[in-house]
Amino acid sequence: MSVQEILVINGPNLNLLGQRQPEIYGYDTLETIEAKCVELAKELNVSVRFGQSNHEGAIIDLIHEARLKSAAIIINAGAYTHTSAAIHDALKTFDGYIIELHISNPHAREEFRHKSWISSVADAVMAGAGAYGYELATRLAAEKIKKS
Ligand code: CA2
């Protein structure tokens, strides 16, 4: 049987990780985080692929691609988390396991970050663990897709 894929989708501005606001988002870059998750995925006998876009439509295209190729989605939709009915609708069409992920804890931040359009279509929500959250989410997704 072929190795199952986890698609990790990152939304707007997350390409700047490690370059600005380290007090909130830490010092790891998205490339470093990806390398750690790819390594971990090998140990867990799954595959991990990262995608990032600053554009809502491109994130929706990634979700549609996952419908055909991926067993799980880990999504940090960035600020689109708090605004996007379109990403909500796209995730609803995905049959696999969905984890909503945040580096910071949006509930401990400004009021506008308390609303998520993604939580209601996610199987799990993880927030506030910093960049380490990506590894935790990879472990959880791997466990869930192996049991499915
Ligand atoms: O904590 C998270 O992961 C967030 O999804 C990050 C989003 C924010 O809008 C959400 O409320 C919570 C923002 C991502 C911005 O990323 C930056 C990275 C480096 C420098 C500046 C922004």
Short mmCIF file of C-alpha atoms and ligand atoms in Angstrom, two decimals:
data_model
loop_
_atom_site.label_atom_id
_atom_site.label_comp_id
_atom_site.label_asym_id
_atom_site.label_seq_id
_atom_site.Cartn_x
_atom_site.Cartn_y
_atom_site.Cartn_z
CA MET A 1 0.00 0.00 0.00
CA SER A 2 1.30 3.50 -0.80
CA VAL A 3 2.30 5.87 2.00
CA GLN A 4 -0.53 8.20 3.01
CA GLU A 5 -0.06 11.95 2.65
CA ILE A 6 -0.69 14.75 5.14
CA LEU A 7 -0.98 18.17 3.48
CA VAL A 8 0.07 21.11 5.69
CA ILE A 9 -1.50 24.34 4.42
CA ASN A 10 -0.18 27.70 5.59
CA GLY A 11 -1.98 30.94 4.91
CA PRO A 12 -1.08 34.60 4.57
CA ASN A 13 2.14 36.01 6.01
CA LEU A 14 3.31 32.67 7.39
CA ASN A 15 6.09 32.75 4.78
CA LEU A 16 7.57 35.47 7.04
CA LEU A 17 7.92 33.19 10.07
CA GLY A 18 11.22 33.70 11.84
CA GLN A 19 11.71 37.14 10.30
CA ARG A 20 9.22 39.31 12.26
CA GLN A 21 7.36 39.25 15.60
CA PRO A 22 9.41 36.39 17.16
CA GLU A 23 7.84 37.23 20.55
CA ILE A 24 4.56 35.90 19.15
CA TYR A 25 5.57 33.41 16.45
CA GLY A 26 9.08 32.32 17.53
CA TYR A 27 12.33 32.08 15.57
CA ASP A 28 11.68 29.01 13.42
CA THR A 29 11.18 29.61 9.72
CA LEU A 30 8.54 27.74 7.73
CA GLU A 31 11.39 25.89 5.96
CA THR A 32 12.83 24.67 9.30
CA ILE A 33 9.39 23.58 10.48
CA GLU A 34 8.79 21.74 7.20
CA ALA A 35 12.14 19.93 7.45
CA LYS A 36 11.34 18.74 11.00
CA CYS A 37 7.89 17.50 9.97
CA VAL A 38 9.21 15.71 6.88
CA GLU A 39 11.79 13.93 9.08
CA LEU A 40 9.14 13.02 11.65
CA ALA A 41 6.78 11.78 8.94
CA LYS A 42 9.46 9.34 7.72
CA GLU A 43 9.68 7.87 11.23
CA LEU A 44 5.89 7.57 11.33
CA ASN A 45 5.71 6.01 7.87
CA VAL A 46 3.53 8.74 6.35
CA SER A 47 4.42 11.59 4.02
CA VAL A 48 4.07 15.29 4.68
CA ARG A 49 3.80 18.01 2.05
CA PHE A 50 3.79 21.74 2.83
CA GLY A 51 1.97 24.45 0.86
CA GLN A 52 1.79 28.19 1.59
CA SER A 53 -0.11 31.00 -0.05
CA ASN A 54 -1.01 34.58 0.70
CA HIS A 55 -4.11 34.23 -1.50
CA GLU A 56 -7.47 32.82 -0.43
CA GLY A 57 -8.23 31.20 -3.81
CA ALA A 58 -4.86 29.46 -3.91
CA ILE A 59 -5.52 27.99 -0.45
CA ILE A 60 -8.86 26.68 -1.73
CA ASP A 61 -7.04 25.11 -4.72
CA LEU A 62 -4.70 23.35 -2.28
CA ILE A 63 -7.70 21.96 -0.37
CA HIS A 64 -9.24 20.71 -3.66
CA GLU A 65 -5.93 19.04 -4.53
CA ALA A 66 -5.96 17.35 -1.11
CA ARG A 67 -9.39 15.86 -1.95
CA LEU A 68 -7.61 13.74 -4.55
CA LYS A 69 -4.24 13.12 -2.93
CA SER A 70 -4.25 13.50 0.86
CA ALA A 71 -5.58 11.58 3.82
CA ALA A 72 -5.33 14.53 6.23
CA ILE A 73 -5.03 18.30 6.19
CA ILE A 74 -3.29 20.38 8.83
CA ILE A 75 -4.29 23.99 8.22
CA ASN A 76 -2.98 27.23 9.67
CA ALA A 77 -5.08 29.62 7.60
CA GLY A 78 -3.52 32.67 9.28
CA ALA A 79 -5.90 35.63 9.43
CA TYR A 80 -8.26 33.92 6.94
CA THR A 81 -9.19 31.73 9.92
CA HIS A 82 -11.23 34.64 11.22
CA THR A 83 -12.87 35.73 7.95
CA SER A 84 -13.13 33.02 5.32
CA ALA A 85 -16.46 31.34 4.63
CA ALA A 86 -14.86 30.16 1.35
CA ILE A 87 -12.13 28.17 3.14
CA HIS A 88 -14.78 26.80 5.51
CA ASP A 89 -16.83 25.59 2.50
CA ALA A 90 -13.79 24.07 0.78
CA LEU A 91 -12.78 22.15 3.93
CA LYS A 92 -16.31 20.80 4.20
CA THR A 93 -15.77 18.97 0.87
CA PHE A 94 -12.70 17.14 2.23
CA ASP A 95 -13.41 13.61 3.49
CA GLY A 96 -10.19 13.06 5.45
CA TYR A 97 -8.99 14.19 8.89
CA ILE A 98 -8.67 17.95 9.45
CA ILE A 99 -6.58 19.72 12.10
CA GLU A 100 -6.85 23.49 12.59
CA LEU A 101 -3.49 24.72 13.84
CA HIS A 102 -2.24 28.01 15.30
CA ILE A 103 1.22 28.89 16.53
CA SER A 104 -0.11 31.41 19.04
CA ASN A 105 -3.28 31.08 21.10
CA PRO A 106 -5.79 33.31 19.28
CA HIS A 107 -8.14 33.20 22.30
CA ALA A 108 -5.57 35.00 24.41
CA ARG A 109 -5.24 37.75 21.79
CA GLU A 110 -7.47 40.43 20.25
CA GLU A 111 -11.23 39.85 20.13
CA PHE A 112 -11.31 39.53 16.32
CA ARG A 113 -9.09 36.41 16.59
CA HIS A 114 -11.60 34.62 18.82
CA LYS A 115 -13.93 33.73 15.94
CA SER A 116 -12.80 30.84 13.70
CA TRP A 117 -14.53 29.79 10.47
CA ILE A 118 -12.47 26.60 10.53
CA SER A 119 -13.06 25.09 13.98
CA SER A 120 -16.58 23.88 13.11
CA VAL A 121 -15.27 21.82 10.17
CA ALA A 122 -12.10 20.57 11.90
CA ASP A 123 -11.72 17.27 13.74
CA ALA A 124 -9.16 18.81 16.11
CA VAL A 125 -7.98 22.32 16.99
CA MET A 126 -4.45 22.96 18.28
CA ALA A 127 -3.16 26.36 19.38
CA GLY A 128 -0.49 28.03 21.47
CA ALA A 129 2.26 25.38 21.30
CA GLY A 130 4.46 27.51 19.05
CA ALA A 131 6.14 25.96 16.03
CA TYR A 132 6.20 22.65 17.92
CA GLY A 133 2.46 22.49 17.21
CA TYR A 134 3.27 21.44 13.63
CA GLU A 135 5.08 18.34 14.92
CA LEU A 136 2.31 17.56 17.41
CA ALA A 137 -0.29 17.91 14.65
CA THR A 138 1.76 15.68 12.33
CA ARG A 139 1.84 12.98 15.03
CA LEU A 140 -1.90 13.25 15.61
CA ALA A 141 -2.75 13.22 11.89
CA ALA A 142 -0.46 10.20 11.30
CA GLU A 143 -2.13 8.28 14.11
CA LYS A 144 -5.63 9.11 12.87
CA ILE A 145 -5.02 8.22 9.22
CA LYS A 146 -3.40 4.91 10.12
CA LYS A 147 -6.48 3.96 12.14
CA SER A 148 -8.90 5.00 9.36
O1 CA2 B 1 -1.10 31.89 15.67
C1 CA2 B 1 -1.27 31.59 14.47
O2 CA2 B 1 -0.71 30.66 13.92
C2 CA2 B 1 -2.15 32.50 13.61
O3 CA2 B 1 -2.86 31.69 12.71
C3 CA2 B 1 -1.21 33.42 12.85
C4 CA2 B 1 -1.91 34.47 12.02
C5 CA2 B 1 -2.95 35.20 12.86
O4 CA2 B 1 -3.67 36.11 12.04
C6 CA2 B 1 -3.91 34.26 13.54
O5 CA2 B 1 -4.80 35.03 14.34
C7 CA2 B 1 -3.16 33.29 14.43
C8 CA2 B 1 -0.92 35.50 11.48
C9 CA2 B 1 0.22 34.91 10.74
C10 CA2 B 1 1.21 36.01 10.52
O6 CA2 B 1 2.48 35.45 10.47
C11 CA2 B 1 3.55 36.26 10.65
C12 CA2 B 1 4.75 35.63 10.73
C13 CA2 B 1 5.88 36.36 10.93
C14 CA2 B 1 5.81 37.74 11.01
C15 CA2 B 1 4.59 38.36 10.91
C16 CA2 B 1 3.44 37.61 10.72
#
